[in-house]
Tab-separated table of C-alpha atoms in Angstrom:
chain	number	residue	atom	x	y	z
A	287	MET	CA	56.803	142.884	119.190
A	288	ASN	CA	58.438	140.100	117.219
A	289	CYS	CA	58.730	136.316	117.200
A	290	GLN	CA	60.507	133.904	114.892
A	291	ILE	CA	57.245	132.022	114.284
A	292	LEU	CA	56.691	134.362	111.306
A	293	ARG	CA	60.097	133.408	109.892
A	294	THR	CA	60.371	129.687	110.626
A	295	LEU	CA	58.305	126.537	110.244
A	296	TYR	CA	58.463	123.429	112.453
A	297	LEU	CA	57.137	120.014	111.421
A	298	LYS	CA	56.640	117.432	114.165
A	299	ALA	CA	56.962	113.705	113.582
A	300	ASN	CA	53.173	113.367	113.679
A	301	GLY	CA	52.723	115.893	110.856
A	302	ILE	CA	51.548	118.764	113.063
A	303	ILE	CA	52.936	122.274	112.579
A	304	PRO	CA	53.175	123.835	116.063
A	305	CYS	CA	53.677	127.404	117.191
A	306	GLU	CA	57.297	126.967	118.270
A	307	ASP	CA	59.602	124.386	119.831
A	308	ASN	CA	59.797	126.288	123.115
A	309	ARG	CA	56.762	127.187	125.278
A	310	GLY	CA	54.360	127.166	122.379
A	311	GLU	CA	55.059	123.673	121.130
A	312	TRP	CA	51.672	122.428	122.301
A	313	ILE	CA	49.814	125.068	120.264
A	314	ASP	CA	48.878	123.464	116.945
A	315	LEU	CA	48.752	125.809	113.968
A	316	GLY	CA	47.885	123.219	111.359
A	317	LYS	CA	48.716	119.803	109.974
A	318	VAL	CA	50.249	118.426	106.785
A	319	SER	CA	47.809	116.270	104.854
A	320	LEU	CA	48.215	113.802	101.994
A	321	ASP	CA	44.863	114.958	100.611
A	322	PRO	CA	45.468	116.021	96.974
A	323	ASP	CA	43.711	119.329	97.624
A	324	TRP	CA	45.852	120.221	100.664
A	325	SER	CA	48.234	123.176	100.401
A	326	ILE	CA	50.618	124.786	102.885
A	327	GLU	CA	48.794	128.052	102.171
A	328	GLN	CA	45.809	126.636	104.055
A	329	VAL	CA	47.994	126.630	107.169
A	330	LEU	CA	50.048	129.795	106.712
A	331	ASN	CA	46.944	131.891	106.033
A	332	ASN	CA	44.544	130.326	108.528
A	333	GLU	CA	42.953	131.931	111.603
A	334	HIS	CA	45.899	131.012	113.870
A	335	TYR	CA	48.422	132.855	111.713
A	336	ALA	CA	45.980	135.760	111.386
A	337	GLN	CA	45.877	135.928	115.190
A	338	ILE	CA	49.690	135.883	115.408
A	339	ARG	CA	50.093	138.663	112.842
A	340	SER	CA	47.421	140.953	114.274
A	341	ALA	CA	48.617	140.515	117.876
A	342	LEU	CA	52.293	141.126	117.142
A	343	ALA	CA	51.477	144.133	114.956
A	344	ALA	CA	49.521	145.608	117.890
A	345	GLY	CA	52.424	144.981	120.260
A	346	GLU	CA	50.542	142.182	122.023
A	347	MET	CA	51.248	138.520	122.704
A	348	PRO	CA	49.189	136.083	120.600
A	349	TRP	CA	48.833	133.719	123.594
A	350	PRO	CA	49.763	135.777	126.691
A	351	LYS	CA	50.077	132.913	129.190
A	352	THR	CA	52.329	130.975	126.836
A	353	CYS	CA	54.256	133.790	125.162
A	354	ALA	CA	55.192	135.481	128.442
A	355	ASP	CA	57.697	132.715	129.193
A	356	CYS	CA	58.784	131.956	125.632
A	357	ALA	CA	62.485	132.459	124.940
A	358	MET	CA	61.738	133.193	121.270
A	359	LEU	CA	59.619	136.296	121.868
A	360	ARG	CA	61.342	139.661	121.367
A	361	PRO	CA	59.073	142.253	123.032
A	362	HIS	CA	61.022	145.311	121.849
A	363	GLN	CA	61.703	144.331	118.233
A	364	PRO	CA	59.514	145.275	115.258
A	365	VAL	CA	57.591	142.513	113.534
A	366	LYS	CA	59.492	140.637	110.837
A	367	ASP	CA	57.208	138.462	108.718
A	368	THR	CA	59.280	136.741	106.021
A	369	ILE	CA	56.658	134.016	105.574
A	370	ALA	CA	54.335	136.669	104.098
A	371	GLN	CA	57.142	137.312	101.590
A	372	LYS	CA	57.293	133.574	100.814
A	373	ARG	CA	60.636	133.101	102.482
A	374	ILE	CA	61.234	130.638	105.335
A	375	GLU	CA	64.482	131.215	107.175
A	376	LYS	CA	64.457	127.763	108.788
A	377	LEU	CA	62.305	124.703	108.162
A	378	GLN	CA	62.789	122.522	111.235
A	379	ILE	CA	62.060	118.824	110.795
A	380	GLU	CA	61.565	116.363	113.626
A	381	THR	CA	62.249	113.010	111.971
A	382	THR	CA	61.391	110.994	115.089
A	383	LEU	CA	60.713	111.232	118.818
A	384	ALA	CA	62.936	108.217	119.467
A	385	CYS	CA	66.319	108.571	121.160
A	386	ALA	CA	68.610	106.054	122.868
A	387	LEU	CA	69.961	108.672	125.297
A	388	ARG	CA	68.208	109.838	128.451
A	389	CYS	CA	69.369	113.418	128.933
A	390	PRO	CA	67.757	114.940	132.059
A	391	GLY	CA	66.679	118.138	130.298
A	392	CYS	CA	65.013	116.403	127.348
A	393	SER	CA	61.234	116.002	127.071
A	394	SER	CA	61.187	113.141	124.553
A	395	LEU	CA	60.015	110.458	127.025
A	396	GLY	CA	57.157	112.616	128.280
A	397	GLN	CA	56.140	113.508	124.751
A	398	LEU	CA	56.169	109.857	123.706
A	399	ALA	CA	53.540	109.269	126.384
A	400	LEU	CA	51.415	112.335	125.660
A	401	ARG	CA	51.729	113.106	121.982
A	402	SER	CA	49.557	111.656	119.240
A	403	LYS	CA	51.114	109.159	116.846
A	404	PRO	CA	52.992	108.615	114.616
A	405	HIS	CA	56.199	109.198	116.562
A	406	THR	CA	58.319	108.614	113.468
A	407	LEU	CA	57.754	111.021	110.585
A	408	PRO	CA	56.547	109.289	107.390
A	409	LEU	CA	58.658	110.263	104.407
A	410	GLU	CA	55.568	110.982	102.348
A	411	ILE	CA	54.423	113.651	104.846
A	412	TYR	CA	57.809	115.372	104.644
A	413	GLU	CA	57.807	115.185	100.853
A	414	ARG	CA	54.227	116.501	100.688
A	415	LEU	CA	55.184	119.558	102.736
A	416	LEU	CA	58.254	120.326	100.619
A	417	GLN	CA	56.369	119.789	97.384
A	418	SER	CA	53.624	122.180	98.478
A	419	LEU	CA	56.168	124.816	99.520
A	420	ALA	CA	57.868	124.452	96.132
A	421	ASP	CA	54.542	124.625	94.256
A	422	GLU	CA	53.600	127.815	96.114
A	423	GLY	CA	56.925	129.487	95.329
A	424	TYR	CA	58.461	129.565	98.803
A	425	ARG	CA	62.188	129.929	99.342
A	426	ILE	CA	63.850	128.084	102.230
A	427	ASP	CA	67.183	129.207	103.632
A	428	PHE	CA	67.816	126.134	105.807
A	429	ILE	CA	66.287	122.728	106.377
A	430	GLU	CA	67.263	121.703	109.894
A	431	TYR	CA	66.842	118.162	111.202
A	432	CYS	CA	66.245	118.688	114.904
A	433	GLY	CA	63.399	117.958	117.305
A	434	GLN	CA	62.596	116.338	120.617
A	435	GLY	CA	64.129	113.049	119.454
A	436	GLU	CA	67.403	112.114	117.771
A	437	PRO	CA	67.181	112.747	113.987
A	438	LEU	CA	69.534	109.869	113.128
A	439	ALA	CA	67.289	107.417	114.999
A	440	HIS	CA	65.001	107.483	111.953
A	441	PRO	CA	65.728	104.293	109.975
A	442	LYS	CA	65.686	106.182	106.657
A	443	PHE	CA	67.366	109.429	107.618
A	444	ALA	CA	69.455	109.702	104.432
A	445	GLU	CA	66.246	109.700	102.382
A	446	PHE	CA	65.177	112.974	104.029
A	447	VAL	CA	68.381	114.545	102.773
A	448	ARG	CA	67.802	113.208	99.253
A	449	ILE	CA	64.223	114.506	99.112
A	450	GLY	CA	65.342	117.918	100.340
A	451	ARG	CA	68.085	118.107	97.692
A	452	ARG	CA	65.680	117.097	94.930
A	453	LEU	CA	62.913	119.577	95.745
A	454	PHE	CA	65.064	122.440	97.093
A	455	PRO	CA	68.518	121.962	95.559
A	456	GLU	CA	69.722	125.440	96.566
A	457	THR	CA	68.654	125.129	100.215
A	458	LYS	CA	71.303	124.332	102.800
A	459	GLN	CA	70.677	121.437	105.156
A	460	ARG	CA	71.694	121.180	108.799
A	461	LEU	CA	71.743	118.218	111.184
A	462	VAL	CA	71.701	118.493	114.992
A	463	THR	CA	72.693	115.163	116.545
A	464	ASN	CA	74.244	113.500	119.567
A	465	GLY	CA	76.627	111.719	117.203
A	466	ASN	CA	76.251	108.270	118.780
A	467	TYR	CA	76.011	106.663	115.352
A	468	SER	CA	78.133	105.584	112.424
A	469	TYR	CA	78.558	108.608	110.168
A	470	ALA	CA	78.940	106.488	107.019
A	471	LYS	CA	75.980	104.195	107.699
A	472	LYS	CA	73.535	106.963	108.562
A	473	LEU	CA	74.478	109.474	105.855
A	474	GLU	CA	74.918	106.865	103.097
A	475	GLY	CA	77.175	109.216	101.188
A	476	GLU	CA	74.702	112.127	101.269
A	477	TYR	CA	76.150	115.591	101.832
A	478	ILE	CA	74.880	117.841	104.617
A	479	ASP	CA	76.053	121.456	104.699
A	480	GLU	CA	76.248	121.772	108.493
A	481	ILE	CA	76.406	119.230	111.305
A	482	TYR	CA	76.083	120.200	114.965
A	483	VAL	CA	77.177	117.482	117.386
A	484	SER	CA	75.967	117.875	120.982
A	485	ALA	CA	78.600	116.365	123.274
A	486	ASP	CA	79.105	117.947	126.663
A	487	GLY	CA	82.477	116.773	127.902
A	488	ILE	CA	85.614	115.066	126.685
A	489	THR	CA	85.783	112.198	129.221
A	490	GLN	CA	83.169	109.459	129.493
A	491	GLU	CA	82.855	110.045	133.241
A	492	ASN	CA	81.698	113.639	132.848
A	493	TYR	CA	80.000	113.326	129.456
A	494	GLU	CA	77.537	110.661	130.616
A	495	LYS	CA	76.407	112.715	133.617
A	496	TYR	CA	74.147	114.628	131.236
A	497	ARG	CA	74.232	112.503	128.056
A	498	VAL	CA	72.969	109.486	129.984
A	499	ARG	CA	73.525	106.206	128.054
A	500	GLY	CA	75.709	108.092	125.591
A	501	ASN	CA	79.210	107.106	124.508
A	502	ILE	CA	81.740	109.910	124.089
A	503	GLU	CA	84.011	107.731	121.941
A	504	LEU	CA	81.172	107.210	119.432
A	505	ALA	CA	80.548	110.966	119.340
A	506	LYS	CA	84.273	111.691	118.893
A	507	GLN	CA	84.546	109.146	116.076
A	508	PHE	CA	81.454	110.618	114.406
A	509	MET	CA	83.126	114.050	114.464
A	510	ARG	CA	86.398	112.643	113.125
A	511	ASP	CA	84.559	110.977	110.238
A	512	ALA	CA	82.510	114.094	109.451
A	513	ALA	CA	85.702	116.170	109.387
A	514	ASP	CA	87.596	113.659	107.233
A	515	PRO	CA	90.075	115.755	105.212
A	516	GLY	CA	90.022	113.156	102.447
A	517	ALA	CA	86.321	113.619	101.734
A	518	GLN	CA	85.400	115.404	98.522
A	519	MET	CA	82.803	117.552	100.296
A	520	ARG	CA	82.821	118.148	104.025
A	521	PRO	CA	80.195	119.819	106.180
A	522	LEU	CA	80.763	122.715	108.510
A	523	LEU	CA	81.195	120.706	111.688
A	524	VAL	CA	80.244	122.374	114.973
A	525	TRP	CA	80.820	120.742	118.350
A	526	LYS	CA	78.182	122.021	120.798
A	527	TYR	CA	79.530	121.797	124.343
A	528	ILE	CA	77.046	122.858	127.042
A	529	LEU	CA	78.798	124.075	130.182
A	530	PHE	CA	77.768	122.202	133.320
A	531	GLU	CA	79.162	122.196	136.830
A	532	PHE	CA	80.863	118.849	136.104
A	533	ASN	CA	82.564	119.593	132.754
A	534	HIS	CA	83.869	123.165	133.068
A	535	SER	CA	87.292	122.630	134.639
A	536	ASP	CA	90.350	124.190	133.028
A	537	GLU	CA	91.704	120.731	132.257
A	538	GLU	CA	88.564	119.535	130.466
A	539	ILE	CA	88.140	122.722	128.449
A	540	ARG	CA	91.786	122.577	127.333
A	541	ALA	CA	91.424	118.895	126.454
A	542	ALA	CA	88.283	119.607	124.411
A	543	HIS	CA	90.086	122.369	122.532
A	544	ASP	CA	93.076	120.104	121.847
A	545	PHE	CA	90.793	117.385	120.475
A	546	ALA	CA	88.910	119.884	118.283
A	547	VAL	CA	92.214	121.044	116.776
A	548	GLU	CA	93.554	117.497	116.354
A	549	ALA	CA	90.324	116.214	114.756
A	550	LYS	CA	90.053	119.291	112.500
A	551	ILE	CA	86.600	120.189	113.833
A	552	GLY	CA	85.399	123.387	112.187
A	553	MET	CA	84.116	125.046	115.359
A	554	LEU	CA	84.076	124.225	119.066
A	555	MET	CA	81.162	126.132	120.595
A	556	PHE	CA	80.751	126.448	124.345
A	557	ILE	CA	77.151	127.139	125.341
A	558	LEU	CA	75.855	128.871	128.430
A	559	THR	CA	72.464	127.632	129.610
A	560	LYS	CA	70.062	127.858	132.540
A	561	THR	CA	69.225	124.179	132.642
A	562	GLU	CA	69.698	122.049	135.750
A	563	TYR	CA	73.350	121.521	136.746
A	564	HIS	CA	74.414	124.503	134.615
A	565	SER	CA	77.853	125.946	135.213
A	566	GLN	CA	77.918	128.632	137.868
A	567	ARG	CA	81.595	129.251	137.315
A	568	TYR	CA	80.832	130.817	133.941
A	569	THR	CA	78.193	133.541	133.648
A	570	PRO	CA	77.361	135.978	130.823
A	571	GLN	CA	79.951	138.281	132.399
A	572	THR	CA	82.743	135.751	132.997
A	573	TYR	CA	82.480	133.087	130.321
A	574	PRO	CA	84.686	134.927	127.778
A	575	ASN	CA	87.523	133.762	130.058
A	576	ILE	CA	87.114	130.382	128.338
A	577	LEU	CA	88.905	131.903	125.350
A	578	LEU	CA	92.092	132.030	127.397
A	579	LEU	CA	91.920	128.231	127.622
A	580	ALA	CA	90.451	127.556	124.163
A	581	PRO	CA	91.346	130.527	121.925
A	582	SER	CA	89.764	129.188	118.724
A	583	ALA	CA	86.423	128.389	120.379
A	584	ARG	CA	83.208	130.346	119.927
A	585	LEU	CA	80.754	131.312	122.660
A	586	SER	CA	76.974	131.116	122.607
A	587	MET	CA	73.973	131.291	124.924
A	588	THR	CA	70.581	129.627	124.888
A	589	PRO	CA	67.764	131.924	123.681
A	590	ASP	CA	66.364	132.578	127.168
A	591	PHE	CA	69.396	134.755	127.927
A	592	LEU	CA	68.623	137.007	124.974
A	593	ARG	CA	65.440	138.394	126.542
A	594	GLU	CA	67.335	139.689	129.545
A	595	ALA	CA	68.951	143.049	130.194
A	596	GLU	CA	71.496	144.462	127.775
A	597	ASN	CA	74.249	144.208	130.371
A	598	ASP	CA	74.047	140.417	130.000
A	599	GLN	CA	75.393	140.799	126.467
A	600	PRO	CA	78.990	141.359	125.380
A	601	ARG	CA	79.966	145.024	125.569
A	602	ARG	CA	80.898	144.953	121.929
A	603	GLU	CA	80.951	142.051	119.543
A	604	ALA	CA	82.053	142.722	115.978
A	605	ARG	CA	81.467	139.857	113.578
A	606	LEU	CA	83.520	140.940	110.649
A	607	ASN	CA	83.891	139.739	107.102
A	608	LEU	CA	87.056	141.723	106.644
A	609	VAL	CA	88.612	142.567	103.300
A	610	HIS	CA	91.341	140.111	102.448
A	611	ALA	CA	94.635	142.009	102.827
A	612	ARG	CA	97.468	141.251	100.423
A	613	ARG	CA	99.926	144.044	99.756
A	614	TRP	CA	102.058	144.593	96.689
A	615	ARG	CA	105.421	142.844	97.065
A	616	ALA	CA	104.274	141.362	100.390
A	617	ARG	CA	105.478	137.924	101.444
A	618	THR	CA	102.417	137.214	103.568
A	619	THR	CA	98.662	137.559	103.383
A	620	CYS	CA	96.171	137.991	106.215
A	621	HIS	CA	92.426	137.706	106.791
A	622	ALA	CA	90.348	138.200	109.962
A	623	ASP	CA	87.001	136.388	110.172
A	624	PHE	CA	85.900	137.462	113.611
A	625	MET	CA	86.823	139.969	116.289
A	626	GLY	CA	84.968	139.995	119.581
A	627	VAL	CA	85.478	142.269	122.558
A	628	TYR	CA	83.778	141.301	125.791
A	629	PRO	CA	84.053	142.829	129.250
A	630	GLY	CA	87.747	142.372	130.019
A	631	MET	CA	88.443	140.090	127.055
A	632	ILE	CA	89.397	140.285	123.370
A	633	SER	CA	89.312	137.503	120.769
A	634	VAL	CA	90.447	137.401	117.129
A	635	VAL	CA	90.027	134.476	114.702
A	636	GLY	CA	91.288	134.393	111.118
A	637	TRP	CA	94.001	133.040	108.877
A	638	ALA	CA	97.409	134.113	107.629
A	639	ALA	CA	99.700	132.500	105.094
A	640	GLY	CA	103.166	132.994	103.708
A	641	LEU	CA	103.668	133.661	100.003
A	642	LYS	CA	106.552	132.797	97.695
A	643	GLY	CA	107.526	129.805	99.809
A	644	GLN	CA	107.699	131.745	103.061
A	645	ARG	CA	106.593	130.178	106.341
A	646	ILE	CA	104.976	132.189	109.115
A	647	ARG	CA	106.857	131.621	112.356
A	648	LYS	CA	104.960	133.909	114.704
A	649	ILE	CA	101.786	136.017	114.853
A	650	GLU	CA	101.735	138.773	117.432
A	651	ILE	CA	98.789	141.050	118.213
A	652	LYS	CA	99.421	144.578	119.442
A	653	SER	CA	97.266	147.552	120.404
A	654	ASN	CA	98.612	151.099	120.584
A	655	GLY	CA	102.147	149.753	120.479
A	656	ARG	CA	101.590	147.355	123.388
A	657	SER	CA	101.833	143.618	122.785
A	658	LEU	CA	98.708	141.694	123.778
A	659	GLY	CA	100.361	138.343	123.093
A	660	ARG	CA	100.905	135.713	120.418
A	661	ALA	CA	98.174	134.018	118.438
A	662	GLN	CA	97.858	130.267	118.144
A	663	HIS	CA	98.756	129.474	114.533
A	664	GLY	CA	98.458	126.324	112.434
A	665	LEU	CA	94.715	125.641	112.816
A	666	HIS	CA	93.063	123.623	110.078
A	667	ARG	CA	91.578	125.849	107.308
A	668	PRO	CA	91.311	123.718	104.134
A	669	GLU	CA	89.353	126.396	102.255
A	670	VAL	CA	92.425	128.640	102.379
A	671	SER	CA	94.316	126.125	100.219
A	672	ALA	CA	91.646	126.392	97.540
A	673	PHE	CA	91.527	130.187	97.805
A	674	LEU	CA	95.284	130.628	97.451
A	675	GLY	CA	95.874	127.631	95.204
A	676	ASP	CA	98.504	126.442	97.681
A	677	PRO	CA	98.150	122.936	99.203
A	678	ASP	CA	100.533	123.908	102.008
A	679	ALA	CA	98.145	126.610	103.237
A	680	ASP	CA	95.586	124.213	104.736
A	681	ARG	CA	96.814	124.954	108.277
A	682	ALA	CA	96.821	128.729	107.964
A	683	GLY	CA	94.202	129.386	110.644
A	684	PHE	CA	94.991	131.394	113.743
A	685	ALA	CA	93.143	132.229	116.954
A	686	PHE	CA	93.928	134.713	119.666
A	687	ALA	CA	92.440	135.555	123.043
A	688	ALA	CA	93.749	137.799	125.800
A	689	PRO	CA	92.545	139.986	128.652
A	690	TRP	CA	91.582	143.493	127.561
A	691	THR	CA	92.481	146.123	130.148
A	692	GLY	CA	92.565	149.212	127.938
A	693	ASP	CA	91.118	152.584	128.885
A	694	THR	CA	88.383	152.220	126.250
A	695	ALA	CA	85.679	149.563	125.921
A	696	TYR	CA	87.430	148.141	122.856
A	697	PRO	CA	90.683	148.897	121.010
A	698	GLU	CA	90.728	151.665	118.436
A	699	ARG	CA	93.091	149.571	116.332
A	700	LEU	CA	94.749	146.191	116.352
A	701	ASP	CA	98.128	145.517	114.769
A	702	ILE	CA	98.710	141.998	113.443
A	703	HIS	CA	102.443	141.309	113.029
A	704	LEU	CA	103.436	138.265	110.952
A	705	THR	CA	107.050	137.114	111.372
A	706	ILE	CA	108.584	134.963	108.622
A	707	GLY	CA	112.091	133.682	107.937
A	708	TRP	CA	115.171	135.727	108.812
A	709	GLY	CA	113.133	137.711	111.318
A	710	ARG	CA	111.272	139.739	108.696
A	711	THR	CA	107.951	141.072	110.009
A	712	GLU	CA	104.967	142.191	107.945
A	713	HIS	CA	102.255	144.276	109.495
A	714	PHE	CA	98.479	144.467	109.025
A	715	VAL	CA	96.145	146.863	110.816
A	716	TRP	CA	92.480	146.712	111.818
A	717	TRP	CA	90.801	150.052	112.665
A	718	ALA	CA	87.588	150.325	114.679
A	719	GLU	CA	86.585	153.267	112.473
A	720	ARG	CA	86.824	151.044	109.387
A	721	PRO	CA	85.838	147.592	110.680
A	722	ASP	CA	85.304	146.150	107.217
A	723	GLN	CA	88.930	146.577	106.152
A	724	VAL	CA	92.391	145.311	107.009
A	725	TRP	CA	95.287	147.528	105.996
């Protein structure tokens, strides 16, 4: 039995470290103190953590009534305790419980009434926790600003980023926000590695049905500013779009995809959930069809889906870091970042660029000699320019999605045909037997 509580740490605005930000959020495991003798080791090795470790190792739930409904529990996985190895995969920070929006599925108003103060995290508590983790030799993969409130509602949000950079300069930082703020005023020039903007819809009429009191134009401008191609350093920008019964039409999904491409958003992610008003048009079996409308999008589910039967998962999903293919005397170069095969659907995302002044005119995907269709080419990929040393290669990204009706669950090989000037075609191959290579 496994749970991410032995890999992550969550700090509430009142300084309490809870079990988890799902069912177990009301179970307190410890508290950060400004006492000079306080250490994070007093929390991570106390009786609560001893109970968690012994129960999970025995294949039991630490708190059966709570854990039984927790989306984070993995009953059939072996225990993974990275905290014992002094590594924290994610340090989640709730900067404040405050939020100007009134989303129906959010618990912030109820927690404001029930939870002990303070409701805004003092900077010195945050710094004390990081300093103790640094003193004790812990490594942190990610600091994530996310909680039951809106992180940017904290009046000194940029200072959190500065403290994190000073004490853990190698740790990546991630912000999860509704984006109803000025990017420049809130970040104050500070760099964040990843920004997730939660905006469920592209029109104000549908967006505000869940993001009550929110303004879609503010969120769109926030994403434009975060993706500014003129910035010296830009975050990975992810647009989180939860699918509801009022924002899942073909027209709205296409419009969202068009805006993501136009605004140079790094990733548009459609999310399947079980919350109230969730989309019933798209299910774990049917939602890959979204890729036919938005081929460069990614698909995700809330954690509660992941405890269900295996048939709720994609039949095969290969997340590939493929070898960059560039043949001798070739006039093109090709790279595939991701290939996913779902029941009845195939998706490929990557980039391709012409060399020696050549321009790619068409990308066609074939399987066993049969054309599956053309890829959408010209997506924004600024890192390709730096990789190739070619400023004209910043729109080398491509995305492809098509129905998969083959006799096998997934194709044995995919042929990527790049057509350049004068009708010349160059050909790259992906083999299922060698998924880490492009030939």
